[in-house]
Amino acid sequence: MISYEKAPDVEAVAKKIIVVLSLAYIDQTRLHFYRSRGSKSRRVQARIHGMGRIWFDALGMLPHYIIEVISEEYDRLQQTEKEKVVIHELMHIPSRFSGGFVPHRGKINRRSVDKMHKEYTEKSSTLNSILETQT
Ligand SMILES: [Zn+2]
């Protein structure tokens, strides 16, 4: 059986990425993070969940997303790879935050994720040096 628990560590990784890359369209109050254990899926490190727009309308709520990391795969990755996994999932969120998904095709792949991660690394090191000179 699959068990789920909240994943504040993944949330922290995502929050930093969102701030550093200025992904302002991502409403962090409507983005949730879970860790699952006991999944049968092999080689899947994470996935993103949403619901069809009709659900949000019926429930009278705005769209939410859930990023789920699969403990057996995600937890053994190194920090850089974890960041890339989170970036990949964040890239599935469209800029309208509509509840739908950006498909992989032509947009989300090794190359585009690596490019975004490179930008993230560069910007966070700039940010760190600014913070260091201020203290
Ligand atoms: Zn994907």
Coordinates of C-alpha atoms and ligand atoms in Angstrom, one line a residue:
M1 CA 0.0 0.0 0.0
I2 CA 1.2 3.5 -0.8
S3 CA 1.6 5.9 2.1
Y4 CA 1.8 9.7 1.8
E5 CA 3.3 12.3 4.1
K6 CA 4.0 16.0 3.7
A7 CA 7.4 16.9 2.3
P8 CA 8.6 20.2 3.8
D9 CA 12.1 19.5 2.5
V10 CA 10.9 19.3 -1.1
E11 CA 8.8 22.4 -0.5
A12 CA 12.0 24.3 0.7
V13 CA 13.8 23.3 -2.5
A14 CA 10.9 24.4 -4.6
K15 CA 10.5 27.7 -2.8
K16 CA 14.1 28.6 -3.4
I17 CA 13.8 27.8 -7.1
I18 CA 10.6 29.8 -7.4
V19 CA 12.2 32.9 -5.8
V20 CA 15.5 32.6 -7.5
L21 CA 14.0 32.1 -11.0
S22 CA 11.2 34.6 -10.3
L23 CA 8.4 32.2 -11.2
A24 CA 5.9 34.7 -9.9
Y25 CA 2.9 33.0 -11.6
I26 CA 3.3 30.1 -9.2
D27 CA 0.9 30.6 -6.3
Q28 CA 2.8 28.9 -3.5
T29 CA -0.4 28.7 -1.3
R30 CA -1.9 26.4 -3.9
L31 CA 1.1 24.2 -4.5
H32 CA 1.5 21.2 -2.1
F33 CA 4.3 18.7 -1.5
Y34 CA 4.1 15.1 -0.6
R35 CA 6.4 12.1 -0.3
S36 CA 5.1 8.7 -1.1
R37 CA 6.4 5.3 -0.2
G38 CA 5.6 1.9 -1.5
S39 CA 4.9 2.9 -5.1
K40 CA 5.4 0.2 -7.6
S41 CA 6.5 2.6 -10.3
R42 CA 10.2 2.2 -11.2
R43 CA 12.4 5.0 -12.2
V44 CA 9.7 7.6 -11.5
Q45 CA 11.2 10.1 -9.2
A46 CA 8.3 12.6 -8.9
R47 CA 5.0 13.5 -10.5
I48 CA 2.7 16.4 -10.4
H49 CA -1.0 16.1 -9.8
G50 CA -3.8 18.5 -10.7
M51 CA -7.5 18.1 -11.3
G52 CA -9.6 18.9 -14.3
R53 CA -11.0 22.4 -14.3
I54 CA -14.5 21.1 -13.8
W55 CA -13.5 19.8 -10.4
F56 CA -12.3 23.2 -9.3
D57 CA -15.5 24.8 -10.6
A58 CA -17.7 22.2 -8.9
L59 CA -15.8 22.5 -5.6
G60 CA -15.8 26.3 -5.8
M61 CA -12.1 26.6 -5.5
L62 CA -9.1 27.9 -7.4
P63 CA -6.7 25.4 -9.0
H64 CA -4.2 23.6 -6.8
Y65 CA -1.3 21.4 -7.7
I66 CA 0.5 18.7 -5.8
I67 CA 4.1 17.7 -6.4
E68 CA 4.7 14.1 -5.2
V69 CA 8.2 12.7 -4.8
I70 CA 8.6 9.0 -4.8
S71 CA 10.8 8.3 -1.7
E72 CA 12.5 5.2 -3.0
E73 CA 13.8 7.0 -6.1
Y74 CA 14.0 10.7 -5.0
D75 CA 15.6 10.3 -1.6
R76 CA 18.8 8.7 -2.9
L77 CA 19.5 11.5 -5.5
Q78 CA 22.1 14.1 -4.9
Q79 CA 21.0 17.7 -4.2
T80 CA 21.6 18.8 -7.8
E81 CA 19.5 16.0 -9.2
K82 CA 16.8 16.7 -6.6
E83 CA 16.7 20.3 -7.8
K84 CA 16.4 19.2 -11.4
V85 CA 13.5 16.9 -10.5
V86 CA 11.7 19.7 -8.8
I87 CA 12.4 22.1 -11.7
H88 CA 11.0 19.5 -14.1
E89 CA 7.8 19.2 -12.1
L90 CA 7.5 23.0 -11.8
M91 CA 7.8 23.3 -15.6
H92 CA 4.6 21.3 -15.9
I93 CA 2.7 24.2 -14.3
P94 CA 1.4 26.6 -17.0
S95 CA 1.9 30.3 -16.6
R96 CA -1.8 30.8 -16.2
F97 CA -1.8 28.4 -13.2
S98 CA -5.0 27.1 -14.6
G99 CA -5.0 23.6 -13.2
G100 CA -3.8 22.1 -16.5
F101 CA -0.4 21.0 -17.5
V102 CA 2.4 21.9 -19.9
P103 CA 3.1 18.7 -21.8
H104 CA 6.6 17.2 -22.2
R105 CA 6.6 17.5 -26.0
G106 CA 9.4 19.9 -27.1
K107 CA 9.3 21.8 -23.8
I108 CA 10.3 19.7 -20.9
N109 CA 13.3 17.5 -21.4
R110 CA 16.8 16.9 -20.1
R111 CA 18.1 19.9 -22.1
S112 CA 15.5 22.4 -21.0
V113 CA 15.7 21.3 -17.4
D114 CA 19.5 21.5 -17.4
K115 CA 19.3 25.0 -18.9
M116 CA 16.9 26.2 -16.2
H117 CA 19.0 24.5 -13.5
K118 CA 22.1 26.3 -14.8
E119 CA 20.3 29.6 -14.6
Y120 CA 19.2 28.7 -11.1
T121 CA 22.8 27.9 -10.0
E122 CA 24.1 31.2 -11.5
K123 CA 21.4 33.3 -10.0
S124 CA 21.6 31.7 -6.6
S125 CA 25.4 32.3 -6.4
T126 CA 24.9 35.9 -7.3
L127 CA 22.2 36.2 -4.7
N128 CA 24.5 34.5 -2.1
S129 CA 27.3 36.9 -2.8
I130 CA 25.0 39.9 -2.4
L131 CA 23.7 38.5 0.9
E132 CA 27.3 37.9 2.1
T133 CA 28.4 41.5 1.3
Q134 CA 25.4 42.9 3.2
T135 CA 26.2 41.1 6.4
Ligands
ZN1 ZN 7.3 15.4 -16.6

